[in-house]
Structure formats: structure tokens, C-alpha cells
PDB file of C-alpha atoms in Angstrom:
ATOM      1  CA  UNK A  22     -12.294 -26.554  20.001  1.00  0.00           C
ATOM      2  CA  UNK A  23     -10.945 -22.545  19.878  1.00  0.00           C
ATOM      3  CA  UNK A  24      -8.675 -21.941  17.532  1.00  0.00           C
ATOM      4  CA  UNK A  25      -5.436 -21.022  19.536  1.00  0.00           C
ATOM      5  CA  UNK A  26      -5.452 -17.563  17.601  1.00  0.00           C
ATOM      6  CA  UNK A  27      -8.691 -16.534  19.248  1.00  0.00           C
ATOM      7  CA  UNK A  28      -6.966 -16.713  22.143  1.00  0.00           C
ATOM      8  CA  UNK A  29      -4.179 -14.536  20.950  1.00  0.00           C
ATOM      9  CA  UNK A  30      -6.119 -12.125  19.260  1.00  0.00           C
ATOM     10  CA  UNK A  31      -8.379 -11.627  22.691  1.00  0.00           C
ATOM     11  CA  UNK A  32      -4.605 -10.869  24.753  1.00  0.00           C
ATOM     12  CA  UNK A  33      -3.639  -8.683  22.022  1.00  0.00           C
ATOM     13  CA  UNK A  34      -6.974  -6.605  22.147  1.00  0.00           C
ATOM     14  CA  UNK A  35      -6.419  -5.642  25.786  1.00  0.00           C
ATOM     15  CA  UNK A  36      -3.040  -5.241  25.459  1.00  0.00           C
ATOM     16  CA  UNK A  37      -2.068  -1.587  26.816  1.00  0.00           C
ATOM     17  CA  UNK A  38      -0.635  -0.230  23.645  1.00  0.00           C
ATOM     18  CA  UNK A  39       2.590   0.429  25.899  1.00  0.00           C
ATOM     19  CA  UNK A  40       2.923  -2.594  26.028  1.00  0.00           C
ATOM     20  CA  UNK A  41       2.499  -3.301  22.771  1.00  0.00           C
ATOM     21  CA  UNK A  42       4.857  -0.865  21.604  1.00  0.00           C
ATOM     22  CA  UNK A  43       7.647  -3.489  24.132  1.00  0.00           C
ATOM     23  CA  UNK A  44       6.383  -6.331  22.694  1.00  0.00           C
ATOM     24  CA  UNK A  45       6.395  -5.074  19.102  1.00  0.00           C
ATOM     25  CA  UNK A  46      10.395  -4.297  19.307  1.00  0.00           C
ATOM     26  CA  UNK A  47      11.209  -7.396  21.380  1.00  0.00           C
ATOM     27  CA  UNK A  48       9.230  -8.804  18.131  1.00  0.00           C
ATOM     28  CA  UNK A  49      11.628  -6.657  15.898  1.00  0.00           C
ATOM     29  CA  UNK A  50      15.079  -7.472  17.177  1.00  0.00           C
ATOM     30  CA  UNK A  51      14.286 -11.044  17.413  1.00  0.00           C
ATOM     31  CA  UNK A  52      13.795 -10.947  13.505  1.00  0.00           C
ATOM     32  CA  UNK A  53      17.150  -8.609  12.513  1.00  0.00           C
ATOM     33  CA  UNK A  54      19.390 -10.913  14.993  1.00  0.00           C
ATOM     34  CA  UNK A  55      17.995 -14.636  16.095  1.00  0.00           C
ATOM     35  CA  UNK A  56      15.527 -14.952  12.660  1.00  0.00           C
ATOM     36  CA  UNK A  57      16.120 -13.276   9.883  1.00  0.00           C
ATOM     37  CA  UNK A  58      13.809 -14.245   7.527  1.00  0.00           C
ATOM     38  CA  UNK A  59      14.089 -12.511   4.214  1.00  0.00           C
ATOM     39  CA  UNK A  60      16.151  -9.513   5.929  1.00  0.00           C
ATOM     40  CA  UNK A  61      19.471  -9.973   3.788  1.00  0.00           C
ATOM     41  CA  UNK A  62      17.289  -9.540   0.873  1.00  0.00           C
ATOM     42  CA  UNK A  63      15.326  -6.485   2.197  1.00  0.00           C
ATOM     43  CA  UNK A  64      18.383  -4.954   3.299  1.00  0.00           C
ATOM     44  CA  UNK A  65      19.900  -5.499  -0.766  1.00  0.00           C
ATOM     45  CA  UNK A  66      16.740  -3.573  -2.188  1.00  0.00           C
ATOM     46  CA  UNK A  67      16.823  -0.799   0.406  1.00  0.00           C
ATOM     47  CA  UNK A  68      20.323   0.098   0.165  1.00  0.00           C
ATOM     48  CA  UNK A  69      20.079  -0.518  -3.852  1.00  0.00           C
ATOM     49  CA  UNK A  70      16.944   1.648  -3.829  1.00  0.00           C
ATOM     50  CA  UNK A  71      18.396   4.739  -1.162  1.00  0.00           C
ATOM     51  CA  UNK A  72      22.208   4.362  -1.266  1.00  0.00           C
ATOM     52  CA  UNK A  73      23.747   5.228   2.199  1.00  0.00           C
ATOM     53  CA  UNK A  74      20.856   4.176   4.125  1.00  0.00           C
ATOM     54  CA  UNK A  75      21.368   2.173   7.191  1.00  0.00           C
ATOM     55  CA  UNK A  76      19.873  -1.298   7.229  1.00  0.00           C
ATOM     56  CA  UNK A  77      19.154  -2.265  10.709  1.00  0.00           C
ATOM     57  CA  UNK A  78      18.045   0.939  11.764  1.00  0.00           C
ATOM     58  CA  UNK A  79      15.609   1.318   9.009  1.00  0.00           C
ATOM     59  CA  UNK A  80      14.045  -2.415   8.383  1.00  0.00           C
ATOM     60  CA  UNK A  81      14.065  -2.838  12.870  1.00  0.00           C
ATOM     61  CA  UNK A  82      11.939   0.437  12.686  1.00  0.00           C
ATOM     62  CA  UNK A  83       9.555  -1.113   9.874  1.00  0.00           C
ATOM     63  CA  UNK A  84       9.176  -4.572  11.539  1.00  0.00           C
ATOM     64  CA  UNK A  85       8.606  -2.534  14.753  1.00  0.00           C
ATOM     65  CA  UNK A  86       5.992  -0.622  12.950  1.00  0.00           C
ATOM     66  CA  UNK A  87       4.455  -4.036  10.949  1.00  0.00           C
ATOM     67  CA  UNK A  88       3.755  -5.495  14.580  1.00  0.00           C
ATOM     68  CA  UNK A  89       2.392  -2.764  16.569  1.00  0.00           C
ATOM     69  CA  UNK A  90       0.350  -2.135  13.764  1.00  0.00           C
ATOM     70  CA  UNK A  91      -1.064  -5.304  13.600  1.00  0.00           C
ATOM     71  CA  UNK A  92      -2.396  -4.890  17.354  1.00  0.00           C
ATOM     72  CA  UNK A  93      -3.816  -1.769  16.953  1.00  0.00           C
ATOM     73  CA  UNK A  94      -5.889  -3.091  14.264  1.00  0.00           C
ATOM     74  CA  UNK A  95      -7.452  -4.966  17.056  1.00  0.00           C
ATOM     75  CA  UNK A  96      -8.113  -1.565  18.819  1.00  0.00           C
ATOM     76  CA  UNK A  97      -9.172   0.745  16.703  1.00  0.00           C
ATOM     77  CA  UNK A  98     -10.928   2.652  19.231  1.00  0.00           C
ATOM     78  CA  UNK A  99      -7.987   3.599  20.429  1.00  0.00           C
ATOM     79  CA  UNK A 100      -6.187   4.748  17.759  1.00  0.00           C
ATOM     80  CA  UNK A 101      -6.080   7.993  16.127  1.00  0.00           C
ATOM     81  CA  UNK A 102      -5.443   8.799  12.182  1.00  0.00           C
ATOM     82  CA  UNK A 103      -5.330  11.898  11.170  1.00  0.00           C
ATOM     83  CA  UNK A 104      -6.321  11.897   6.964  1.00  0.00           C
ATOM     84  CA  UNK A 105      -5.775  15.088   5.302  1.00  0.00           C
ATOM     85  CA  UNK A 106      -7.556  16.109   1.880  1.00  0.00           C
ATOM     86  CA  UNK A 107     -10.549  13.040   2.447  1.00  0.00           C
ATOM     87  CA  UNK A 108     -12.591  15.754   1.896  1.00  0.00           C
ATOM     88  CA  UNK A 109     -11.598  16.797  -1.696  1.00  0.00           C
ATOM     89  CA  UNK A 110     -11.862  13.575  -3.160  1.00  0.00           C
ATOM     90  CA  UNK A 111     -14.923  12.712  -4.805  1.00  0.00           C
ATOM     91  CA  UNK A 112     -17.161   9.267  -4.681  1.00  0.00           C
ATOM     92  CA  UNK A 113     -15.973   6.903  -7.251  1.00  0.00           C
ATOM     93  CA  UNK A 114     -12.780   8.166  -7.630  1.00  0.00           C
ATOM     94  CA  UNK A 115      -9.916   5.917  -7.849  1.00  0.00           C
ATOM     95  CA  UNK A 116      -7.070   5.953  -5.601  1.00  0.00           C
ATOM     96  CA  UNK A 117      -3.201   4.483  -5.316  1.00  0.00           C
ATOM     97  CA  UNK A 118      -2.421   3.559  -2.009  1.00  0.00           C
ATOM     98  CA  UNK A 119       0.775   1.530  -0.920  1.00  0.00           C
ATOM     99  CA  UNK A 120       2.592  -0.617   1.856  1.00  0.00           C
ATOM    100  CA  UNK A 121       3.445   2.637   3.227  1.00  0.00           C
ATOM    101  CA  UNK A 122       3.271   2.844   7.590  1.00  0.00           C
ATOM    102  CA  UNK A 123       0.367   0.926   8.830  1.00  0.00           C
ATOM    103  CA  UNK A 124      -1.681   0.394   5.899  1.00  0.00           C
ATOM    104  CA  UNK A 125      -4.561  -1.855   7.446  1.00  0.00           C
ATOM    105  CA  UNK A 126      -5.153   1.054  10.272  1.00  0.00           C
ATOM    106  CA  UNK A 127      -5.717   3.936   7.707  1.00  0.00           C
ATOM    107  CA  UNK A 128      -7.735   1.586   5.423  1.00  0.00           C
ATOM    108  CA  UNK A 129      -9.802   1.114   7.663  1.00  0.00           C
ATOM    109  CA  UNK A 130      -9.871   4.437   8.884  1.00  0.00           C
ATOM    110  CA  UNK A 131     -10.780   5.955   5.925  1.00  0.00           C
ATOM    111  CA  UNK A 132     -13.132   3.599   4.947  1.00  0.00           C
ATOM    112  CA  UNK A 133     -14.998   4.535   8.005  1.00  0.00           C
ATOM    113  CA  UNK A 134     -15.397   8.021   5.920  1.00  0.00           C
ATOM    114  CA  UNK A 135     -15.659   6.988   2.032  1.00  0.00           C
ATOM    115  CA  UNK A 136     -17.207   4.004   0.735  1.00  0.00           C
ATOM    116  CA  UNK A 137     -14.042   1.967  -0.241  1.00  0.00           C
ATOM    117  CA  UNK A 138     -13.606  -1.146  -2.618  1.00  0.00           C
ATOM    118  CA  UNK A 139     -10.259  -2.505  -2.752  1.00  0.00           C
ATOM    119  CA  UNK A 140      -8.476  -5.131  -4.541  1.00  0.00           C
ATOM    120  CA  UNK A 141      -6.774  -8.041  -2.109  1.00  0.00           C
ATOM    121  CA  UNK A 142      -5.326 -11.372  -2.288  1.00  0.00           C
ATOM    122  CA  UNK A 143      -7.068 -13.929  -1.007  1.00  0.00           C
ATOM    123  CA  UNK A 144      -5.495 -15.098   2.378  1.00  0.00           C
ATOM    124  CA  UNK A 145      -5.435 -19.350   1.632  1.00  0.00           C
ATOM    125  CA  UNK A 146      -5.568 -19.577   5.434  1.00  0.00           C
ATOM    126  CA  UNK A 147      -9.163 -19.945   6.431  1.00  0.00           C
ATOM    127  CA  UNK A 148      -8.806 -18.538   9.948  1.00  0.00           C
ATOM    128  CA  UNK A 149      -6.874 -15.347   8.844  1.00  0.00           C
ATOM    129  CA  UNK A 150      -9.371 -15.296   5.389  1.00  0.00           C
ATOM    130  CA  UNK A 151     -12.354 -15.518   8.308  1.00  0.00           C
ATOM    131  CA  UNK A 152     -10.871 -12.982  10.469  1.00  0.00           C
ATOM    132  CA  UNK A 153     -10.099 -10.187   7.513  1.00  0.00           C
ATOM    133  CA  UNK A 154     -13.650 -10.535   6.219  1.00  0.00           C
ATOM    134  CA  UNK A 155     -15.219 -10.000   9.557  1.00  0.00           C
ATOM    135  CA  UNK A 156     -12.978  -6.594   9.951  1.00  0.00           C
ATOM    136  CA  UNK A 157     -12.926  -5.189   6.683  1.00  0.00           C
ATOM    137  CA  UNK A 158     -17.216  -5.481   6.511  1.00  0.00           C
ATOM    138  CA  UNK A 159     -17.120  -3.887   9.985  1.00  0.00           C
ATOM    139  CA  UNK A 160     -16.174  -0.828   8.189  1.00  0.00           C
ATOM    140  CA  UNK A 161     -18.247  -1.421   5.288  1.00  0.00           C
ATOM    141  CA  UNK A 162     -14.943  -2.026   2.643  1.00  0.00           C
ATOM    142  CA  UNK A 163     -15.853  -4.393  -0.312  1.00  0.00           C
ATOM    143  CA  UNK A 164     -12.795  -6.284  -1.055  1.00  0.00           C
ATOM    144  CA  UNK A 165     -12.246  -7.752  -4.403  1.00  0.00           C
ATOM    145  CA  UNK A 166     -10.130 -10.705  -3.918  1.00  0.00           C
ATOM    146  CA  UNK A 167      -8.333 -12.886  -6.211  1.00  0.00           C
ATOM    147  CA  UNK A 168     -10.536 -14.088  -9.401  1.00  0.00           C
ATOM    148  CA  UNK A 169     -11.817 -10.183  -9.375  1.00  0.00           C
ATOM    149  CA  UNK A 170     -12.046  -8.880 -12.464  1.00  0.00           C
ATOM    150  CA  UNK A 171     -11.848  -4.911 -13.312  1.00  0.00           C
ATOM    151  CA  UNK A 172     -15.513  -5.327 -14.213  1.00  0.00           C
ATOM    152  CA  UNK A 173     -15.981  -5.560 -10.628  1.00  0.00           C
ATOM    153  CA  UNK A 174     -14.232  -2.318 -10.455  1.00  0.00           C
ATOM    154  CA  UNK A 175     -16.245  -0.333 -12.619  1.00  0.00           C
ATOM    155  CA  UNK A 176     -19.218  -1.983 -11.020  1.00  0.00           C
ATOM    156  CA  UNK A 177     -18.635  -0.489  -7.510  1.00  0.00           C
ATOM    157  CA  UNK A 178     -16.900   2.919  -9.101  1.00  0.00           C
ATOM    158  CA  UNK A 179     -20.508   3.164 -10.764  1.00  0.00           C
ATOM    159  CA  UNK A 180     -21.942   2.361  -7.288  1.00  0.00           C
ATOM    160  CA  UNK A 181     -19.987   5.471  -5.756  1.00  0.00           C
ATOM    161  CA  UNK A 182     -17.429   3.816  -3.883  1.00  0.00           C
ATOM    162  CA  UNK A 183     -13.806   4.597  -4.855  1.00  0.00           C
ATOM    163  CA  UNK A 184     -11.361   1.896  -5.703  1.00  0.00           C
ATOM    164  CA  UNK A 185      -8.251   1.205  -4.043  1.00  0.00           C
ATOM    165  CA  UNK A 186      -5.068  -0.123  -6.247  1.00  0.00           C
ATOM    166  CA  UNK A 187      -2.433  -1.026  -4.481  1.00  0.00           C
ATOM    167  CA  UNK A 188       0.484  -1.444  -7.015  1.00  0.00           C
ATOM    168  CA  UNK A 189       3.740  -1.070  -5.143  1.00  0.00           C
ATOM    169  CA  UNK A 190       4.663  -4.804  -5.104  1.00  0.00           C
ATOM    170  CA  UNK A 191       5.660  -7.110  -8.149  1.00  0.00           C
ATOM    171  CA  UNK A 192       3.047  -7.681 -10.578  1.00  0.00           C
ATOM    172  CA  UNK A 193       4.532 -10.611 -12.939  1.00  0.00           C
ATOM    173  CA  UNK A 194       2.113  -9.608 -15.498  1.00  0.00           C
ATOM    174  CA  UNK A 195       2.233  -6.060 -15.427  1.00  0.00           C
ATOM    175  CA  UNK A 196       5.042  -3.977 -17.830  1.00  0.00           C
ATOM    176  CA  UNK A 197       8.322  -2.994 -16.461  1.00  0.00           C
ATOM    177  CA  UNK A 198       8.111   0.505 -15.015  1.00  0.00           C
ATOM    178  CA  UNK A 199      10.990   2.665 -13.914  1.00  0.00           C
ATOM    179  CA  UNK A 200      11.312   2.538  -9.688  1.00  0.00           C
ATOM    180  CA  UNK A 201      14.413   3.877  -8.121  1.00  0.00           C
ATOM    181  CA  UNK A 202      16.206   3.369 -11.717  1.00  0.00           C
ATOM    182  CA  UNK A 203      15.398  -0.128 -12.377  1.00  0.00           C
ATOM    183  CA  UNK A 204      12.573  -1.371 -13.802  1.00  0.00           C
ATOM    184  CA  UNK A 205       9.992  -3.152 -11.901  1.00  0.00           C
ATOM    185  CA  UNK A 206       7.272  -5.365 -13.356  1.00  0.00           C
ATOM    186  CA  UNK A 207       4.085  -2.774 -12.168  1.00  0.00           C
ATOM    187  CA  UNK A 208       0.413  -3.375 -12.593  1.00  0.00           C
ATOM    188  CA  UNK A 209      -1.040  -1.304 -14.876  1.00  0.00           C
ATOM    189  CA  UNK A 210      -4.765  -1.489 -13.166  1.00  0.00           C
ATOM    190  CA  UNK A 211      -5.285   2.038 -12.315  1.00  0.00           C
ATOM    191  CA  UNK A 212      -3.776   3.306 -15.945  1.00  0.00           C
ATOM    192  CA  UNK A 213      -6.588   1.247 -17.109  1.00  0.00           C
ATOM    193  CA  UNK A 214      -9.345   2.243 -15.199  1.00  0.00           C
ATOM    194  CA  UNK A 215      -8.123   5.875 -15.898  1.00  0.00           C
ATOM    195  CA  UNK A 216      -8.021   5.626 -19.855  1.00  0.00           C
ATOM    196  CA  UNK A 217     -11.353   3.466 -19.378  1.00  0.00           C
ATOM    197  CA  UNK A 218     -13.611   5.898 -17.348  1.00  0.00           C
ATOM    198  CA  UNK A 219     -11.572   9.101 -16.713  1.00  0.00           C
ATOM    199  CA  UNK A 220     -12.384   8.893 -13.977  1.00  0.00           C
ATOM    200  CA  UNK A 221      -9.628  11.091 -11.765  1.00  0.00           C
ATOM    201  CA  UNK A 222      -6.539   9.404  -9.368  1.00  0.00           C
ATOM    202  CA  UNK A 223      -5.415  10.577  -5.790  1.00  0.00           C
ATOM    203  CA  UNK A 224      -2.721   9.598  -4.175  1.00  0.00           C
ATOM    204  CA  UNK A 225      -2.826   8.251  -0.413  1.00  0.00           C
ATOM    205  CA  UNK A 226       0.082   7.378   1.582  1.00  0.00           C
ATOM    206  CA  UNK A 227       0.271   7.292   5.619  1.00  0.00           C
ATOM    207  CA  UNK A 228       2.607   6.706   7.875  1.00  0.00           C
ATOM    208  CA  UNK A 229       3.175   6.546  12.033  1.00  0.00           C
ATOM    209  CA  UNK A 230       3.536   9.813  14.194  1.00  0.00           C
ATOM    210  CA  UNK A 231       3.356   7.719  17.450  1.00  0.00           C
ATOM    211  CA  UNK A 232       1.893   4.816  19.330  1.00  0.00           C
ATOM    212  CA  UNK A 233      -1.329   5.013  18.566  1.00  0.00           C
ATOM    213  CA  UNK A 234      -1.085   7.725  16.006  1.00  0.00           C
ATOM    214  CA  UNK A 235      -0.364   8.214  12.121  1.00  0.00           C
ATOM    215  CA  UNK A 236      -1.325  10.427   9.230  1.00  0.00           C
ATOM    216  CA  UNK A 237      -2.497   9.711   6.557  1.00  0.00           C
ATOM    217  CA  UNK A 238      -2.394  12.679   2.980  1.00  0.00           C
ATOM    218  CA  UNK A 239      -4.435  12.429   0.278  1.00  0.00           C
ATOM    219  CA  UNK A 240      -3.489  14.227  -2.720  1.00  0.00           C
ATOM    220  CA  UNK A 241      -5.048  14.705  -6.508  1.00  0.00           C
ATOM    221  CA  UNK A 242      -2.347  13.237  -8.940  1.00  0.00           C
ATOM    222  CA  UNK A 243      -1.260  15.345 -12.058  1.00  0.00           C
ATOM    223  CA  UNK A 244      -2.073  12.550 -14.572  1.00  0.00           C
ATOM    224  CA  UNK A 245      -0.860  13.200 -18.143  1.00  0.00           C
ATOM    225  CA  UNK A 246      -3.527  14.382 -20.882  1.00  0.00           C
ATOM    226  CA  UNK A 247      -4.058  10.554 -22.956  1.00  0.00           C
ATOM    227  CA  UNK A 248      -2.950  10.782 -25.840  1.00  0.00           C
ATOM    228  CA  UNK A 249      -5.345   7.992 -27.596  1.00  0.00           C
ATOM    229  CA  UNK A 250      -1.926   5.673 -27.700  1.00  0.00           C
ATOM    230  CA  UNK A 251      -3.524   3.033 -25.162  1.00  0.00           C
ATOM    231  CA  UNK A 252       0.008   1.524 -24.936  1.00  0.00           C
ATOM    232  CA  UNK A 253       1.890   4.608 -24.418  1.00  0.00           C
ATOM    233  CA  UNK A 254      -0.707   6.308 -22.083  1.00  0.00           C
ATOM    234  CA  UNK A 255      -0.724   3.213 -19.917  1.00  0.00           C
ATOM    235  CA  UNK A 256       3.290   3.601 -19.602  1.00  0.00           C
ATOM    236  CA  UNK A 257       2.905   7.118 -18.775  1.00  0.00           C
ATOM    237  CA  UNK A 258       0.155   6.703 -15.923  1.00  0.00           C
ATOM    238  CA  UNK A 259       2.201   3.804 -14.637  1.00  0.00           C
ATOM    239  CA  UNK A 260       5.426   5.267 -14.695  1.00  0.00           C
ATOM    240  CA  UNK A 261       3.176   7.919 -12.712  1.00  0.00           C
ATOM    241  CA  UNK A 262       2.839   5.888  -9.840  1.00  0.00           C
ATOM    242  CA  UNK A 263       6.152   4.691  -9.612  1.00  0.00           C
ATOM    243  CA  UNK A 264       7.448   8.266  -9.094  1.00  0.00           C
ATOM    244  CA  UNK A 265       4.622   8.636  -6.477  1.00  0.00           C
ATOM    245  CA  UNK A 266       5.706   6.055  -4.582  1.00  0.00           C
ATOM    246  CA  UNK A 267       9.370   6.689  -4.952  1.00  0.00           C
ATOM    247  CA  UNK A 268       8.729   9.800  -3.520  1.00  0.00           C
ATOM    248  CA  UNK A 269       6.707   8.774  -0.376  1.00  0.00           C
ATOM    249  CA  UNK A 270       9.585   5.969   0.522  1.00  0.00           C
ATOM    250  CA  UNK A 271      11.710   8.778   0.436  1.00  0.00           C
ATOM    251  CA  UNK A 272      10.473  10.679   2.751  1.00  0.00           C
ATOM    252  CA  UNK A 273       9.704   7.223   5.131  1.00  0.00           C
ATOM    253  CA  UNK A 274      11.785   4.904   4.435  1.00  0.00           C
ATOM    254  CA  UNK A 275      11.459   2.457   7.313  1.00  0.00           C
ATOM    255  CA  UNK A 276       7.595   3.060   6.689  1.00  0.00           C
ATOM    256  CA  UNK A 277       7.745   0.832   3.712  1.00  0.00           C
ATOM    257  CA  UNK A 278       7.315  -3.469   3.588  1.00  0.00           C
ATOM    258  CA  UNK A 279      11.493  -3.657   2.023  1.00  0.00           C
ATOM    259  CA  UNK A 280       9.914  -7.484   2.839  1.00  0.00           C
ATOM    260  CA  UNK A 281       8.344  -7.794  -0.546  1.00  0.00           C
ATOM    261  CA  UNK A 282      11.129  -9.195  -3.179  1.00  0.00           C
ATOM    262  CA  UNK A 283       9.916  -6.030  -5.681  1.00  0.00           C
ATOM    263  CA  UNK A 284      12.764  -6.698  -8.349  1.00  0.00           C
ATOM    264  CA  UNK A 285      12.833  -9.800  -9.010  1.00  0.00           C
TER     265      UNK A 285
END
């Protein structure tokens, strides 16, 4: 028997992206005012984070955003990312992306342009596992799930793809790191790979210009000479990519998942 999400998935891939853009902030409102799950606690962190802000103007806009960006993953065809600086960045380079806009869109995107590796966590659904797979090797990106070691890294670095580390959520094993003046447990993968193969970092953050539409920057990051202090060189590089993405949630704030519990 078909999985009831087939059927879904098939509407939503014919679904005028009009109409998607409705449906998404039907989706959206229903969350802030009949279900909202997690949204006190999204709406603590972003006024904690960006004092002033207004909560159900900016976390509507990003659960707008979350949905509609989910459907256009299912038509790609039809939607248009515009990536600056792809074409500065080397093969095998590694590169610090976030939950910034519609992440899965750009990844994909970009992918479609660089040989991409990226580390993920293993969905423990086996439909939504299934379904990931079959889109991310559509566009050629070699995920390394949960068990992956950095090995695996430097394995496909070596190979010429670049390696995506996506570091903006908690990491309970990774050293507190200054984020919008309180420290946040941060992985500390991509200060790793950096003292381990030199190997330079970019930046990559996108975020949505329309329906249908977003940009995407990449940008080299001014990483700090090492100092041959493993410890204190992986504090610096981290404390890096805090400020990085401080800076990009800055300038987007309802482009960022304020979901994630990123404190605590």
C-alpha cells in the first residue's frame, strides 16, 4: 500500500507556487495562534538574542519561509537561486553554512555546481530517511550522516569535494563559544579540519528574495594565523563562526530556525 506521503508529496509538486505561498502562511498562522509548538521558547531566544525585535512578525515570517521552502524543494525546476562568489571557492575547500532562509533549496543548488559532502543527522523515519537520500544523490551531494567520522571528511576533501559544517545549532559536546553574548555549546568540526589540513573556510549564507527566489553569498573567511596552541586556535576559529553567524541573523532575522533550543 502507498505511503499516504507519496500522495502528499505528488499534490505538493504541482502545486502553483502561488498557491503555495497561501498555503505556506495559512500553515504559519495556524502555528503562532491555534499550535504553538515550541514558539514561546523561540520567541525567548530571539528577543534575548536581538532586543526590540518583534516576535510574531519575525518567527510567522520564518515558519512562512520553513514551509514554502519545503515545497519548492519538490520543484526545483522552478526555482531560481542566485549564488554569488561559487566561483572563487576552490574544490576541497571547507565551508560553514547555517539554518539561514531555505537551506535545503541552496544546498542543493549549489551542489548542482560544486561537488558537496555534508554532514547530516540521520532522519530515524524511514520514509523521510528514503526520501532525503533519493534527493540529495539527485544532485550528486554525499551526506555523512550520524556515525560519520571526520575521517570521512578528509576522505572526500582529498576527493575534491568541499565539506559542508553546519554548526549553528547546539552541539552538547562541543566548547562553549560566545553567540549574541552568551555562550553556546558550538562544534568545533571545521576548527579542526582547518588546524588539520589548512585547508581554507568560506562562509555561505542565503536567504529568500521572493517566491521562488533567494540568494545565496559565498564569502572567504579571515581565519586567524594558528598559533600551534591546538586548544586556543580551536577557540579562536570557533568563536569565528559564531560572529559569522551572528552577523548573517542580523541582517535576516526571520531567515533563521529561532526553533532550535540553541542555549540550553
Amino acid at each position: 500500500m502507498k505511503d499516504p506521503r507519496d500522495l502528499l508529496v505528488a499534490a505538493l509538486s504541482r502545486l502553483p507556487l502561488g498557491v503555495a505561498d497561501t498555503l505556506a502562511w495559512l500553515l504559519a498562522w495556524t502555528w503562532w495562534w491555534i499550535l504553538p509548538i515550541r514558539a514561546r521558547e523561540a520567541s525567548g531566544q530571539l528577543v534575548a538574542a536581538i532586543p526590540g525585535s518583534h516576535p510574531r512578525r519575525v518567527l510567522t515570517r520564518m515558519m512562512h519561509d520553513l514551509a514554502l521552502g519545503y515545497i519548492e524543494v519538490l520543484q526545483l525546476d522552478r526555482v531560481d537561486v542566485r549564488i554569488e562568489g561559487a566561483e572563487a571557492v576552490p574544490a576541497g575547500s571547507l565551508i560553514l553554512a547555517g539554518h539561514g532562509g531555505s537551506w535545503d533549496v541552496a544546498l542543493l543548488r549549489w551542489a548542482d555546481v560544486i561537488p558537496l559532502a555534508i554532514f547530516l543527522r540521520t532522519p530515524t523515519d524511514p520514509w523521510t530517511r528514503d526520501w532525503l537520500a533519493r534527493h540529495r544523490a539527485a544532485h550528486d551531494v554525499m551526506a555523512l550522516e550520524t556515525g560519520a567520522k571526520m575521517e570521512d571528511a578528509y576522505a572526500a576533501l582529498d576527493a575534491g569535494r568541499s565539506v559542508y559544517f553546519i554548526q549553528d545549532q547546539r552541539h552538547h559536546r562541543g566548547i562553549p563559544s560566545p553567540f549574541f553574548g552568551r555562550p553556546a555549546r558550538t562544534s568545533a568540526g571545521i576548527a579542526a579540519a582547518h588546524i588539520r589540513t589548512g585547508r581554507p573556510i568560506y562562509g555561505a549564507w542565503q536567504w529568500r528574495e521572493g517566491v521562488g527566489r533567494h540568494g545565496m553569498r559565498i564569502v572567504p573567511l579571515a581565519v586567524p594565523p594558528l598559533t600551534g596552541d591546538r586548544e586556543r586556535d580551536t577557540q579562536a576559529i570557533t568563536d569565528l563562526t559564531n560572529r559569522f553567524y551572528e552577523d548573517r541573523i542580523r541582517e535576516h532575522p526571520h531567515g533563521w530556525l529561532w526553533l532550535h533550543r540553541r542555549w540550553k
